[in-house]
PDB file of C-alpha atoms and ligand atoms in Angstrom:
ATOM      1  CA  MET A   1      85.395 198.926 173.790  1.00 94.00           C
ATOM      2  CA  LYS A   2      86.127 200.023 170.228  1.00 97.00           C
ATOM      3  CA  ILE A   3      89.331 201.948 169.748  1.00 98.00           C
ATOM      4  CA  ILE A   4      91.118 203.353 166.725  1.00 98.00           C
ATOM      5  CA  MET A   5      94.842 204.043 166.850  1.00 98.00           C
ATOM      6  CA  LEU A   6      96.005 207.004 164.770  1.00 98.00           C
ATOM      7  CA  GLY A   7      99.547 208.167 164.115  1.00 96.00           C
ATOM      8  CA  ALA A   8     102.283 208.204 161.491  1.00 95.00           C
ATOM      9  CA  PRO A   9     103.980 204.962 160.430  1.00 90.00           C
ATOM     10  CA  GLY A  10     106.659 204.278 163.041  1.00 88.00           C
ATOM     11  CA  ALA A  11     104.940 206.334 165.785  1.00 93.00           C
ATOM     12  CA  GLY A  12     104.613 203.214 167.927  1.00 91.00           C
ATOM     13  CA  LYS A  13     100.848 202.813 167.571  1.00 93.00           C
ATOM     14  CA  GLY A  14     101.207 199.081 166.844  1.00 91.00           C
ATOM     15  CA  THR A  15     103.084 198.509 170.103  1.00 91.00           C
ATOM     16  CA  GLN A  16     100.483 200.487 172.049  1.00 96.00           C
ATOM     17  CA  ALA A  17      97.630 198.686 170.275  1.00 96.00           C
ATOM     18  CA  LYS A  18      99.072 195.319 171.360  1.00 94.00           C
ATOM     19  CA  MET A  19      99.428 196.552 174.961  1.00 96.00           C
ATOM     20  CA  ILE A  20      95.810 197.777 174.997  1.00 97.00           C
ATOM     21  CA  ALA A  21      94.588 194.477 173.516  1.00 96.00           C
ATOM     22  CA  LYS A  22      96.422 192.503 176.203  1.00 96.00           C
ATOM     23  CA  GLU A  23      95.322 194.676 179.117  1.00 95.00           C
ATOM     24  CA  TYR A  24      91.671 194.986 178.120  1.00 95.00           C
ATOM     25  CA  GLY A  25      91.203 191.540 176.552  1.00 95.00           C
ATOM     26  CA  VAL A  26      90.083 192.673 173.087  1.00 96.00           C
ATOM     27  CA  PRO A  27      91.574 191.619 169.724  1.00 97.00           C
ATOM     28  CA  HIS A  28      94.293 193.676 168.057  1.00 96.00           C
ATOM     29  CA  VAL A  29      93.188 194.138 164.452  1.00 96.00           C
ATOM     30  CA  SER A  30      95.929 195.343 162.102  1.00 95.00           C
ATOM     31  CA  THR A  31      95.188 195.610 158.376  1.00 95.00           C
ATOM     32  CA  GLY A  32      98.970 195.660 157.735  1.00 91.00           C
ATOM     33  CA  ASP A  33      99.304 192.307 159.578  1.00 91.00           C
ATOM     34  CA  ILE A  34      96.376 190.844 157.614  1.00 95.00           C
ATOM     35  CA  PHE A  35      98.001 191.921 154.317  1.00 94.00           C
ATOM     36  CA  ARG A  36     101.416 190.551 155.382  1.00 90.00           C
ATOM     37  CA  ALA A  37      99.873 187.204 156.373  1.00 92.00           C
ATOM     38  CA  ASN A  38      98.230 187.027 152.941  1.00 93.00           C
ATOM     39  CA  ILE A  39     101.509 187.849 151.200  1.00 92.00           C
ATOM     40  CA  LYS A  40     103.258 185.109 153.187  1.00 89.00           C
ATOM     41  CA  ASN A  41     100.552 182.590 152.223  1.00 94.00           C
ATOM     42  CA  GLY A  42     100.677 183.682 148.579  1.00 95.00           C
ATOM     43  CA  THR A  43      96.954 184.488 148.342  1.00 95.00           C
ATOM     44  CA  GLU A  44      95.476 186.577 145.541  1.00 95.00           C
ATOM     45  CA  LEU A  45      94.668 189.345 148.046  1.00 94.00           C
ATOM     46  CA  GLY A  46      98.298 189.269 149.209  1.00 94.00           C
ATOM     47  CA  MET A  47      99.674 189.571 145.670  1.00 95.00           C
ATOM     48  CA  GLU A  48      97.397 192.534 144.959  1.00 95.00           C
ATOM     49  CA  ALA A  49      98.247 194.327 148.242  1.00 95.00           C
ATOM     50  CA  LYS A  50     102.003 193.769 147.799  1.00 93.00           C
ATOM     51  CA  LYS A  51     102.081 195.892 144.630  1.00 92.00           C
ATOM     52  CA  TYR A  52     101.128 198.947 146.704  1.00 92.00           C
ATOM     53  CA  MET A  53     102.876 198.093 149.971  1.00 88.00           C
ATOM     54  CA  ASP A  54     106.297 197.734 148.317  1.00 82.00           C
ATOM     55  CA  GLN A  55     106.076 201.348 147.172  1.00 82.00           C
ATOM     56  CA  GLY A  56     104.841 202.740 150.485  1.00 81.00           C
ATOM     57  CA  LEU A  57     101.431 203.427 148.899  1.00 88.00           C
ATOM     58  CA  LEU A  58      98.032 202.646 150.378  1.00 93.00           C
ATOM     59  CA  VAL A  59      96.156 199.550 149.249  1.00 96.00           C
ATOM     60  CA  PRO A  60      92.919 200.696 147.511  1.00 96.00           C
ATOM     61  CA  ASP A  61      90.008 201.448 149.862  1.00 96.00           C
ATOM     62  CA  GLU A  62      87.663 198.902 148.309  1.00 94.00           C
ATOM     63  CA  LEU A  63      89.967 195.972 149.038  1.00 94.00           C
ATOM     64  CA  THR A  64      90.988 197.231 152.480  1.00 96.00           C
ATOM     65  CA  VAL A  65      87.451 197.955 153.651  1.00 95.00           C
ATOM     66  CA  ARG A  66      86.277 194.490 152.606  1.00 93.00           C
ATOM     67  CA  ILE A  67      88.937 192.654 154.634  1.00 94.00           C
ATOM     68  CA  LEU A  68      88.428 194.909 157.654  1.00 95.00           C
ATOM     69  CA  LEU A  69      84.640 194.514 157.750  1.00 94.00           C
ATOM     70  CA  ASP A  70      85.031 190.725 157.427  1.00 93.00           C
ATOM     71  CA  ARG A  71      87.481 190.714 160.303  1.00 94.00           C
ATOM     72  CA  VAL A  72      85.418 192.796 162.746  1.00 94.00           C
ATOM     73  CA  ALA A  73      82.302 190.716 161.993  1.00 92.00           C
ATOM     74  CA  GLN A  74      83.993 187.697 163.586  1.00 94.00           C
ATOM     75  CA  GLU A  75      82.874 186.397 166.970  1.00 95.00           C
ATOM     76  CA  ASP A  76      85.966 187.529 168.912  1.00 95.00           C
ATOM     77  CA  CYS A  77      85.268 191.171 167.954  1.00 95.00           C
ATOM     78  CA  LYS A  78      81.790 191.201 169.543  1.00 92.00           C
ATOM     79  CA  ARG A  79      83.073 192.803 172.781  1.00 91.00           C
ATOM     80  CA  GLY A  80      85.238 195.300 170.934  1.00 95.00           C
ATOM     81  CA  TYR A  81      88.645 195.676 169.294  1.00 97.00           C
ATOM     82  CA  VAL A  82      91.655 197.928 168.811  1.00 98.00           C
ATOM     83  CA  LEU A  83      92.125 198.944 165.192  1.00 97.00           C
ATOM     84  CA  ASP A  84      95.747 199.541 164.220  1.00 96.00           C
ATOM     85  CA  GLY A  85      96.354 200.981 160.745  1.00 95.00           C
ATOM     86  CA  PHE A  86      92.679 201.329 159.852  1.00 97.00           C
ATOM     87  CA  PRO A  87      91.102 203.682 158.877  1.00 98.00           C
ATOM     88  CA  ARG A  88      93.800 205.420 156.871  1.00 97.00           C
ATOM     89  CA  THR A  89      91.556 207.547 154.639  1.00 97.00           C
ATOM     90  CA  ILE A  90      88.328 209.516 155.146  1.00 97.00           C
ATOM     91  CA  PRO A  91      86.316 207.134 152.897  1.00 97.00           C
ATOM     92  CA  GLN A  92      87.516 204.175 155.032  1.00 98.00           C
ATOM     93  CA  ALA A  93      86.415 206.022 158.195  1.00 98.00           C
ATOM     94  CA  GLU A  94      83.024 206.754 156.652  1.00 97.00           C
ATOM     95  CA  VAL A  95      82.434 203.116 155.703  1.00 96.00           C
ATOM     96  CA  LEU A  96      83.372 202.000 159.225  1.00 96.00           C
ATOM     97  CA  GLU A  97      81.089 204.602 160.770  1.00 97.00           C
ATOM     98  CA  GLN A  98      78.195 203.522 158.566  1.00 96.00           C
ATOM     99  CA  ALA A  99      78.725 199.843 159.377  1.00 94.00           C
ATOM    100  CA  LEU A 100      78.773 200.615 163.109  1.00 94.00           C
ATOM    101  CA  THR A 101      75.730 202.909 162.908  1.00 95.00           C
ATOM    102  CA  GLU A 102      73.773 200.085 161.256  1.00 94.00           C
ATOM    103  CA  LEU A 103      74.565 197.998 164.343  1.00 89.00           C
ATOM    104  CA  GLY A 104      73.563 200.875 166.662  1.00 92.00           C
ATOM    105  CA  ASP A 105      77.197 201.141 167.691  1.00 93.00           C
ATOM    106  CA  GLN A 106      80.076 203.620 167.541  1.00 94.00           C
ATOM    107  CA  ILE A 107      83.806 204.123 168.131  1.00 96.00           C
ATOM    108  CA  ASP A 108      84.655 204.987 171.746  1.00 97.00           C
ATOM    109  CA  TYR A 109      88.049 206.626 171.221  1.00 98.00           C
ATOM    110  CA  ALA A 110      90.453 207.504 168.416  1.00 98.00           C
ATOM    111  CA  ILE A 111      93.875 207.778 170.061  1.00 98.00           C
ATOM    112  CA  ASP A 112      96.491 209.762 168.172  1.00 98.00           C
ATOM    113  CA  VAL A 113     100.079 208.764 169.011  1.00 98.00           C
ATOM    114  CA  ASP A 114     101.803 212.007 168.109  1.00 97.00           C
ATOM    115  CA  VAL A 115     105.467 211.955 166.955  1.00 96.00           C
ATOM    116  CA  PRO A 116     107.203 214.603 164.767  1.00 95.00           C
ATOM    117  CA  ASP A 117     108.522 213.465 161.350  1.00 93.00           C
ATOM    118  CA  GLU A 118     112.212 213.973 162.320  1.00 91.00           C
ATOM    119  CA  ASN A 119     111.875 211.442 165.158  1.00 91.00           C
ATOM    120  CA  ILE A 120     110.098 208.978 162.865  1.00 92.00           C
ATOM    121  CA  ILE A 121     112.835 209.045 160.212  1.00 89.00           C
ATOM    122  CA  LYS A 122     115.494 208.539 162.875  1.00 85.00           C
ATOM    123  CA  ARG A 123     113.596 205.678 164.485  1.00 87.00           C
ATOM    124  CA  MET A 124     112.860 203.823 161.269  1.00 87.00           C
ATOM    125  CA  SER A 125     116.321 204.056 159.737  1.00 86.00           C
ATOM    126  CA  GLY A 126     117.664 202.358 162.897  1.00 92.00           C
ATOM    127  CA  ARG A 127     115.336 199.362 162.607  1.00 91.00           C
ATOM    128  CA  ARG A 128     116.776 196.006 161.637  1.00 94.00           C
ATOM    129  CA  ALA A 129     114.792 192.892 160.792  1.00 90.00           C
ATOM    130  CA  CYS A 130     115.494 189.203 160.495  1.00 90.00           C
ATOM    131  CA  LEU A 131     113.851 187.956 157.312  1.00 87.00           C
ATOM    132  CA  THR A 132     114.205 184.339 158.462  1.00 89.00           C
ATOM    133  CA  CYS A 133     112.332 184.388 161.798  1.00 88.00           C
ATOM    134  CA  GLY A 134     110.676 187.835 161.764  1.00 80.00           C
ATOM    135  CA  ALA A 135     112.432 189.217 164.878  1.00 86.00           C
ATOM    136  CA  THR A 136     112.952 193.004 164.885  1.00 86.00           C
ATOM    137  CA  TYR A 137     115.665 195.138 166.494  1.00 92.00           C
ATOM    138  CA  HIS A 138     116.782 198.759 166.692  1.00 91.00           C
ATOM    139  CA  ILE A 139     120.479 199.652 166.515  1.00 92.00           C
ATOM    140  CA  GLU A 140     120.095 202.121 169.401  1.00 88.00           C
ATOM    141  CA  HIS A 141     117.117 200.928 171.450  1.00 84.00           C
ATOM    142  CA  ILE A 142     116.971 197.131 171.031  1.00 88.00           C
ATOM    143  CA  PRO A 143     120.398 196.098 169.670  1.00 95.00           C
ATOM    144  CA  PRO A 144     121.111 192.417 168.958  1.00 97.00           C
ATOM    145  CA  ARG A 145     123.837 190.818 171.112  1.00 97.00           C
ATOM    146  CA  GLN A 146     126.120 190.615 168.071  1.00 96.00           C
ATOM    147  CA  GLU A 147     125.943 193.464 165.556  1.00 96.00           C
ATOM    148  CA  GLY A 148     124.024 192.518 162.386  1.00 96.00           C
ATOM    149  CA  ILE A 149     123.091 189.016 163.596  1.00 97.00           C
ATOM    150  CA  CYS A 150     119.701 187.794 164.852  1.00 96.00           C
ATOM    151  CA  ASP A 151     119.762 186.719 168.534  1.00 97.00           C
ATOM    152  CA  THR A 152     117.042 184.145 167.907  1.00 95.00           C
ATOM    153  CA  CYS A 153     118.184 182.305 164.779  1.00 96.00           C
ATOM    154  CA  GLY A 154     121.658 183.625 163.864  1.00 97.00           C
ATOM    155  CA  SER A 155     120.633 184.948 160.430  1.00 96.00           C
ATOM    156  CA  PRO A 156     121.948 188.279 159.084  1.00 96.00           C
ATOM    157  CA  LEU A 157     119.811 191.354 159.920  1.00 96.00           C
ATOM    158  CA  VAL A 158     118.676 193.755 157.211  1.00 94.00           C
ATOM    159  CA  LEU A 159     117.089 197.190 156.815  1.00 92.00           C
ATOM    160  CA  ARG A 160     113.682 196.286 155.319  1.00 83.00           C
ATOM    161  CA  ASP A 161     112.690 198.001 152.063  1.00 79.00           C
ATOM    162  CA  ASP A 162     109.804 199.796 153.764  1.00 77.00           C
ATOM    163  CA  ASP A 163     112.166 201.173 156.464  1.00 85.00           C
ATOM    164  CA  LYS A 164     114.605 202.684 153.918  1.00 86.00           C
ATOM    165  CA  PRO A 165     114.710 206.505 154.091  1.00 85.00           C
ATOM    166  CA  GLU A 166     113.140 207.034 150.602  1.00 86.00           C
ATOM    167  CA  THR A 167     110.245 204.709 151.403  1.00 86.00           C
ATOM    168  CA  VAL A 168     109.815 206.196 154.880  1.00 89.00           C
ATOM    169  CA  LYS A 169     109.588 209.681 153.302  1.00 89.00           C
ATOM    170  CA  ASN A 170     106.964 208.368 150.846  1.00 89.00           C
ATOM    171  CA  ARG A 171     104.977 206.793 153.656  1.00 90.00           C
ATOM    172  CA  LEU A 172     105.111 210.028 155.659  1.00 94.00           C
ATOM    173  CA  ASP A 173     103.895 212.002 152.612  1.00 94.00           C
ATOM    174  CA  VAL A 174     101.044 209.548 152.149  1.00 93.00           C
ATOM    175  CA  TYR A 175     100.293 209.826 155.879  1.00 95.00           C
ATOM    176  CA  HIS A 176     100.123 213.643 155.825  1.00 96.00           C
ATOM    177  CA  LYS A 177      97.971 213.761 152.700  1.00 97.00           C
ATOM    178  CA  GLN A 178      95.585 210.866 153.257  1.00 96.00           C
ATOM    179  CA  THR A 179      95.561 209.882 156.924  1.00 96.00           C
ATOM    180  CA  GLN A 180      96.151 213.069 158.932  1.00 96.00           C
ATOM    181  CA  PRO A 181      92.723 214.489 157.968  1.00 97.00           C
ATOM    182  CA  LEU A 182      91.265 211.738 160.178  1.00 98.00           C
ATOM    183  CA  ILE A 183      92.514 213.633 163.237  1.00 98.00           C
ATOM    184  CA  ASP A 184      90.049 216.417 162.437  1.00 98.00           C
ATOM    185  CA  PHE A 185      87.348 213.918 161.486  1.00 98.00           C
ATOM    186  CA  TYR A 186      87.457 212.253 164.917  1.00 98.00           C
ATOM    187  CA  ALA A 187      88.026 215.549 166.787  1.00 98.00           C
ATOM    188  CA  LYS A 188      84.717 216.805 165.363  1.00 97.00           C
ATOM    189  CA  LYS A 189      83.012 213.654 166.652  1.00 96.00           C
ATOM    190  CA  GLY A 190      84.423 214.327 170.137  1.00 97.00           C
ATOM    191  CA  VAL A 191      86.294 211.000 170.413  1.00 98.00           C
ATOM    192  CA  LEU A 192      89.852 212.150 169.616  1.00 98.00           C
ATOM    193  CA  ARG A 193      92.487 211.874 172.358  1.00 98.00           C
ATOM    194  CA  THR A 194      96.167 212.699 171.795  1.00 98.00           C
ATOM    195  CA  VAL A 195      99.182 211.186 173.547  1.00 98.00           C
ATOM    196  CA  ASP A 196     102.833 212.220 173.242  1.00 98.00           C
ATOM    197  CA  GLY A 197     104.473 209.343 171.344  1.00 97.00           C
ATOM    198  CA  THR A 198     108.022 210.654 171.871  1.00 95.00           C
ATOM    199  CA  LYS A 199     107.878 209.466 175.504  1.00 95.00           C
ATOM    200  CA  PRO A 200     109.055 205.992 176.577  1.00 92.00           C
ATOM    201  CA  MET A 201     106.663 203.165 175.663  1.00 92.00           C
ATOM    202  CA  GLU A 202     105.453 202.563 179.260  1.00 95.00           C
ATOM    203  CA  GLU A 203     104.761 206.262 179.781  1.00 97.00           C
ATOM    204  CA  VAL A 204     102.738 206.447 176.563  1.00 97.00           C
ATOM    205  CA  PHE A 205     100.759 203.421 177.716  1.00 98.00           C
ATOM    206  CA  GLY A 206     100.157 205.087 181.107  1.00 98.00           C
ATOM    207  CA  ALA A 207      98.622 208.081 179.307  1.00 98.00           C
ATOM    208  CA  ILE A 208      96.401 205.750 177.251  1.00 98.00           C
ATOM    209  CA  ARG A 209      95.322 203.848 180.351  1.00 97.00           C
ATOM    210  CA  ALA A 210      94.277 207.133 181.973  1.00 98.00           C
ATOM    211  CA  ILE A 211      92.135 207.934 178.901  1.00 97.00           C
ATOM    212  CA  LEU A 212      90.439 204.526 178.928  1.00 95.00           C
ATOM    213  CA  ALA A 213      89.866 204.444 182.717  1.00 89.00           C
TER     214      ALA A 213
HETATM  215  P1  LIG B 301     101.244 198.975 158.539  1.00 84.34           P
HETATM  216  O1  LIG B 301     101.789 197.682 159.021  1.00 84.34           O
HETATM  217  O2  LIG B 301      99.971 199.378 159.244  1.00 84.34           O
HETATM  218  O3  LIG B 301     102.255 200.094 158.514  1.00 84.34           O
HETATM  219  O4  LIG B 301     100.800 198.737 157.012  1.00 84.34           O
HETATM  220  C1  LIG B 301     101.746 198.374 156.030  1.00 84.34           C
HETATM  221  C2  LIG B 301     101.208 198.723 154.648  1.00 84.34           C
HETATM  222  O5  LIG B 301      99.965 198.021 154.406  1.00 84.34           O
HETATM  223  C3  LIG B 301     100.863 200.188 154.426  1.00 84.34           C
HETATM  224  O6  LIG B 301     102.001 200.953 154.064  1.00 84.34           O
HETATM  225  C4  LIG B 301      99.845 200.099 153.297  1.00 84.34           C
HETATM  226  O7  LIG B 301     100.474 199.850 152.052  1.00 84.34           O
HETATM  227  C5  LIG B 301      99.081 198.837 153.665  1.00 84.34           C
HETATM  228  N1  LIG B 301      97.918 199.156 154.537  1.00 84.34           N
HETATM  229  C6  LIG B 301      97.727 198.784 155.839  1.00 84.34           C
HETATM  230  N2  LIG B 301      96.560 199.267 156.310  1.00 84.34           N
HETATM  231  C7  LIG B 301      95.979 199.963 155.287  1.00 84.34           C
HETATM  232  C8  LIG B 301      94.781 200.714 155.151  1.00 84.34           C
HETATM  233  N3  LIG B 301      93.904 200.873 156.164  1.00 84.34           N
HETATM  234  N4  LIG B 301      94.532 201.283 153.941  1.00 84.34           N
HETATM  235  C9  LIG B 301      95.366 201.139 152.896  1.00 84.34           C
HETATM  236  N5  LIG B 301      96.533 200.472 152.974  1.00 84.34           N
HETATM  237  C10 LIG B 301      96.856 199.888 154.150  1.00 84.34           C
END
Protein backbone atom coordinates (compact mmCIF):
# COMPACT_ATOMS: atom_id res chain seq x y z
CA MET A 1 0.00 0.00 0.00
CA LYS A 2 1.53 3.29 -1.14
CA ILE A 3 -0.34 6.39 -0.09
CA ILE A 4 0.31 10.10 -0.49
CA MET A 5 -1.31 12.59 1.87
CA LEU A 6 -2.17 15.95 0.32
CA GLY A 7 -3.51 19.05 2.03
CA ALA A 8 -2.51 22.48 3.29
CA PRO A 9 -0.11 22.84 6.23
CA GLY A 10 -2.24 22.44 9.36
CA ALA A 11 -5.00 20.45 7.60
CA GLY A 12 -4.33 17.49 9.88
CA LYS A 13 -2.73 15.25 7.25
CA GLY A 14 0.14 14.35 9.61
CA THR A 15 -2.28 13.09 12.26
CA GLN A 16 -4.18 11.05 9.67
CA ALA A 17 -0.94 9.71 8.18
CA LYS A 18 0.12 8.43 11.61
CA MET A 19 -3.29 6.78 12.13
CA ILE A 20 -3.08 5.07 8.72
CA ALA A 21 0.48 3.89 9.43
CA LYS A 22 -0.60 2.38 12.75
CA GLU A 23 -3.74 0.70 11.43
CA TYR A 24 -2.20 -0.73 8.26
CA GLY A 25 1.30 -1.45 9.60
CA VAL A 26 3.27 0.65 7.10
CA PRO A 27 5.87 3.35 7.90
CA HIS A 28 4.87 7.00 8.17
CA VAL A 29 7.38 8.92 6.06
CA SER A 30 7.42 12.68 6.68
CA THR A 31 10.03 14.82 4.93
CA GLY A 32 9.35 17.58 7.50
CA ASP A 33 10.20 15.12 10.33
CA ILE A 34 13.37 14.01 8.52
CA PHE A 35 14.47 17.66 8.13
CA ARG A 36 13.66 18.45 11.78
CA ALA A 37 15.63 15.41 12.98
CA ASN A 38 18.60 16.61 10.92
CA ILE A 39 18.31 20.13 12.34
CA LYS A 40 18.25 18.70 15.87
CA ASN A 41 21.36 16.61 15.15
CA GLY A 42 23.12 19.58 13.55
CA THR A 43 23.83 17.80 10.25
CA GLU A 44 24.81 19.66 7.08
CA LEU A 45 21.48 18.69 5.49
CA GLY A 46 19.68 20.10 8.54
CA MET A 47 21.53 23.42 8.37
CA GLU A 48 20.71 23.77 4.67
CA ALA A 49 17.01 22.88 5.12
CA LYS A 50 16.60 25.23 8.11
CA LYS A 51 17.37 28.30 5.97
CA TYR A 52 14.19 27.64 3.97
CA MET A 53 11.99 26.17 6.70
CA ASP A 54 12.38 29.21 8.98
CA GLN A 55 10.84 31.39 6.27
CA GLY A 56 7.99 29.03 5.44
CA LEU A 57 9.61 28.29 2.06
CA LEU A 58 10.09 24.89 0.45
CA VAL A 59 13.46 23.17 0.65
CA PRO A 60 14.84 22.84 -2.93
CA ASP A 61 13.55 19.82 -4.87
CA GLU A 62 16.99 18.33 -5.47
CA LEU A 63 17.76 17.99 -1.77
CA THR A 64 14.25 16.87 -0.82
CA VAL A 65 13.98 14.24 -3.55
CA ARG A 66 17.34 12.73 -2.57
CA ILE A 67 16.38 12.22 1.09
CA LEU A 68 12.95 10.87 0.17
CA LEU A 69 14.23 8.32 -2.35
CA ASP A 70 16.85 7.15 0.18
CA ARG A 71 14.16 6.73 2.80
CA VAL A 72 11.69 4.73 0.68
CA ALA A 73 14.49 2.44 -0.55
CA GLN A 74 14.90 1.12 3.00
CA GLU A 75 13.74 -2.38 3.93
CA ASP A 76 10.75 -1.29 6.06
CA CYS A 77 9.21 0.48 3.03
CA LYS A 78 9.09 -2.69 0.90
CA ARG A 79 5.42 -3.37 1.77
CA GLY A 80 4.42 0.25 1.31
CA TYR A 81 4.32 3.58 3.13
CA VAL A 82 2.30 6.71 3.83
CA LEU A 83 3.99 9.84 2.53
CA ASP A 84 3.23 12.96 4.56
CA GLY A 85 4.50 16.26 3.15
CA PHE A 86 5.95 14.75 -0.03
CA PRO A 87 5.52 15.45 -2.91
CA ARG A 88 4.98 19.18 -2.55
CA THR A 89 5.76 20.20 -6.14
CA ILE A 90 5.04 18.74 -9.59
CA PRO A 91 8.75 17.98 -10.24
CA GLN A 92 8.89 16.02 -6.93
CA ALA A 93 5.80 14.04 -7.99
CA GLU A 94 7.36 13.31 -11.37
CA VAL A 95 10.59 12.02 -9.84
CA LEU A 96 8.63 9.77 -7.47
CA GLU A 97 6.49 8.46 -10.32
CA GLN A 98 9.57 7.70 -12.41
CA ALA A 99 11.29 5.90 -9.53
CA LEU A 100 8.18 3.78 -8.92
CA THR A 101 7.68 3.04 -12.63
CA GLU A 102 11.26 1.73 -12.80
CA LEU A 103 10.27 -0.73 -10.06
CA GLY A 104 7.05 -1.66 -11.92
CA ASP A 105 5.12 0.00 -9.12
CA GLN A 106 2.75 2.92 -8.56
CA ILE A 107 0.93 5.02 -5.96
CA ASP A 108 -2.38 3.51 -4.85
CA TYR A 109 -4.09 6.63 -3.50
CA ALA A 110 -3.42 10.34 -3.06
CA ILE A 111 -5.73 11.46 -0.24
CA ASP A 112 -6.49 15.17 -0.06
CA VAL A 113 -7.44 16.37 3.43
CA ASP A 114 -9.46 19.42 2.45
CA VAL A 115 -9.69 22.40 4.86
CA PRO A 116 -10.43 26.06 3.90
CA ASP A 117 -7.69 28.65 4.61
CA GLU A 118 -9.76 30.47 7.29
CA ASN A 119 -9.95 27.30 9.39
CA ILE A 120 -6.22 26.68 8.96
CA ILE A 121 -5.22 30.14 10.19
CA LYS A 122 -7.50 29.78 13.20
CA ARG A 123 -6.17 26.32 14.02
CA MET A 124 -2.50 27.22 13.71
CA SER A 125 -2.60 30.45 15.69
CA GLY A 126 -4.05 28.44 18.61
CA ARG A 127 -1.19 25.93 18.65
CA ARG A 128 1.29 26.02 21.51
CA ALA A 129 4.51 24.03 21.72
CA CYS A 130 6.95 23.07 24.42
CA LEU A 131 10.45 23.65 23.09
CA THR A 132 11.95 21.55 25.89
CA CYS A 133 10.15 18.21 25.42
CA GLY A 134 8.37 18.70 22.07
CA ALA A 135 4.79 18.29 23.39
CA THR A 136 2.13 20.23 21.45
CA TYR A 137 -1.18 21.73 22.59
CA HIS A 138 -4.03 23.84 21.24
CA ILE A 139 -5.57 26.60 23.36
CA GLU A 140 -9.09 25.50 22.37
CA HIS A 141 -8.86 21.81 21.49
CA ILE A 142 -6.01 20.37 23.60
CA PRO A 143 -5.38 22.93 26.38
CA PRO A 144 -2.65 22.26 28.97
CA ARG A 145 -3.87 21.80 32.56
CA GLN A 146 -2.29 25.14 33.51
CA GLU A 147 -2.39 27.92 30.93
CA GLY A 148 0.99 28.45 29.20
CA ILE A 149 2.74 25.58 31.01
CA CYS A 150 3.65 22.14 29.61
CA ASP A 151 1.80 19.27 31.36
CA THR A 152 4.72 16.92 30.76
CA CYS A 153 7.78 18.91 31.85
CA GLY A 154 6.53 22.21 33.34
CA SER A 155 8.33 24.44 30.81
CA PRO A 156 6.68 27.56 29.35
CA LEU A 157 4.68 27.02 26.12
CA VAL A 158 5.29 29.16 23.05
CA LEU A 159 3.75 29.92 19.65
CA ARG A 160 6.36 28.45 17.28
CA ASP A 161 7.77 30.74 14.58
CA ASP A 162 6.24 28.62 11.83
CA ASP A 163 2.77 28.85 13.48
CA LYS A 164 2.83 32.69 13.63
CA PRO A 165 0.15 34.27 11.41
CA GLU A 166 2.67 35.86 8.95
CA THR A 167 4.49 32.56 8.47
CA VAL A 168 1.22 30.62 8.21
CA LYS A 169 0.07 33.03 5.46
CA ASN A 170 3.40 32.50 3.64
CA ARG A 171 3.07 28.74 3.94
CA LEU A 172 -0.49 28.87 2.61
CA ASP A 173 0.66 31.00 -0.36
CA VAL A 174 3.42 28.52 -1.08
CA TYR A 175 0.88 25.70 -0.75
CA HIS A 176 -1.56 27.26 -3.24
CA LYS A 177 1.14 28.08 -5.78
CA GLN A 178 3.36 25.01 -5.60
CA THR A 179 1.48 22.13 -3.98
CA GLN A 180 -2.19 22.52 -4.94
CA PRO A 181 -1.47 21.68 -8.61
CA LEU A 182 -0.76 18.14 -7.38
CA ILE A 183 -4.49 17.68 -6.76
CA ASP A 184 -5.07 17.90 -10.51
CA PHE A 185 -1.98 15.81 -11.23
CA TYR A 186 -3.28 12.88 -9.17
CA ALA A 187 -6.92 13.39 -10.25
CA LYS A 188 -5.81 12.86 -13.86
CA LYS A 189 -4.12 9.61 -12.82
CA GLY A 190 -7.39 8.44 -11.21
CA VAL A 191 -5.92 7.97 -7.71
CA LEU A 192 -7.15 11.17 -6.02
CA ARG A 193 -9.63 10.84 -3.14
CA THR A 194 -10.84 13.82 -1.09
CA VAL A 195 -11.93 13.85 2.55
CA ASP A 196 -13.45 16.72 4.52
CA GLY A 197 -10.71 17.76 6.97
CA THR A 198 -12.96 20.14 8.93
CA LYS A 199 -14.65 17.12 10.57
CA PRO A 200 -13.43 15.64 13.87
CA MET A 201 -10.24 13.57 13.59
CA GLU A 202 -11.98 10.18 14.08
CA GLU A 203 -14.59 11.00 11.45
CA VAL A 204 -11.90 11.98 8.94
CA PHE A 205 -10.12 8.71 9.66
CA GLY A 206 -13.40 6.80 9.15
CA ALA A 207 -13.69 8.34 5.67
CA ILE A 208 -10.09 7.35 4.89
CA ARG A 209 -10.66 3.81 6.13
CA ALA A 210 -13.66 3.50 3.80
CA ILE A 211 -11.44 4.58 0.87
CA LEU A 212 -8.72 2.07 1.72
CA ALA A 213 -11.12 -0.84 2.41
P1 LIG B 1 5.95 19.85 7.36
O1 LIG B 1 6.31 19.31 8.70
O2 LIG B 1 5.56 18.78 6.38
O3 LIG B 1 4.93 20.97 7.41
O4 LIG B 1 7.29 20.50 6.75
C1 LIG B 1 7.93 21.57 7.40
C2 LIG B 1 8.82 22.31 6.40
O5 LIG B 1 9.81 21.41 5.85
C3 LIG B 1 8.10 22.88 5.18
O6 LIG B 1 7.51 24.14 5.45
C4 LIG B 1 9.23 22.97 4.17
O7 LIG B 1 10.08 24.07 4.44
C5 LIG B 1 10.03 21.72 4.49
N1 LIG B 1 9.55 20.56 3.68
C6 LIG B 1 8.95 19.42 4.13
N2 LIG B 1 8.65 18.60 3.11
C7 LIG B 1 9.06 19.22 1.96
C8 LIG B 1 9.00 18.90 0.58
N3 LIG B 1 8.45 17.76 0.12
N4 LIG B 1 9.54 19.80 -0.29
C9 LIG B 1 10.11 20.94 0.12
N5 LIG B 1 10.16 21.32 1.41
C10 LIG B 1 9.64 20.48 2.34
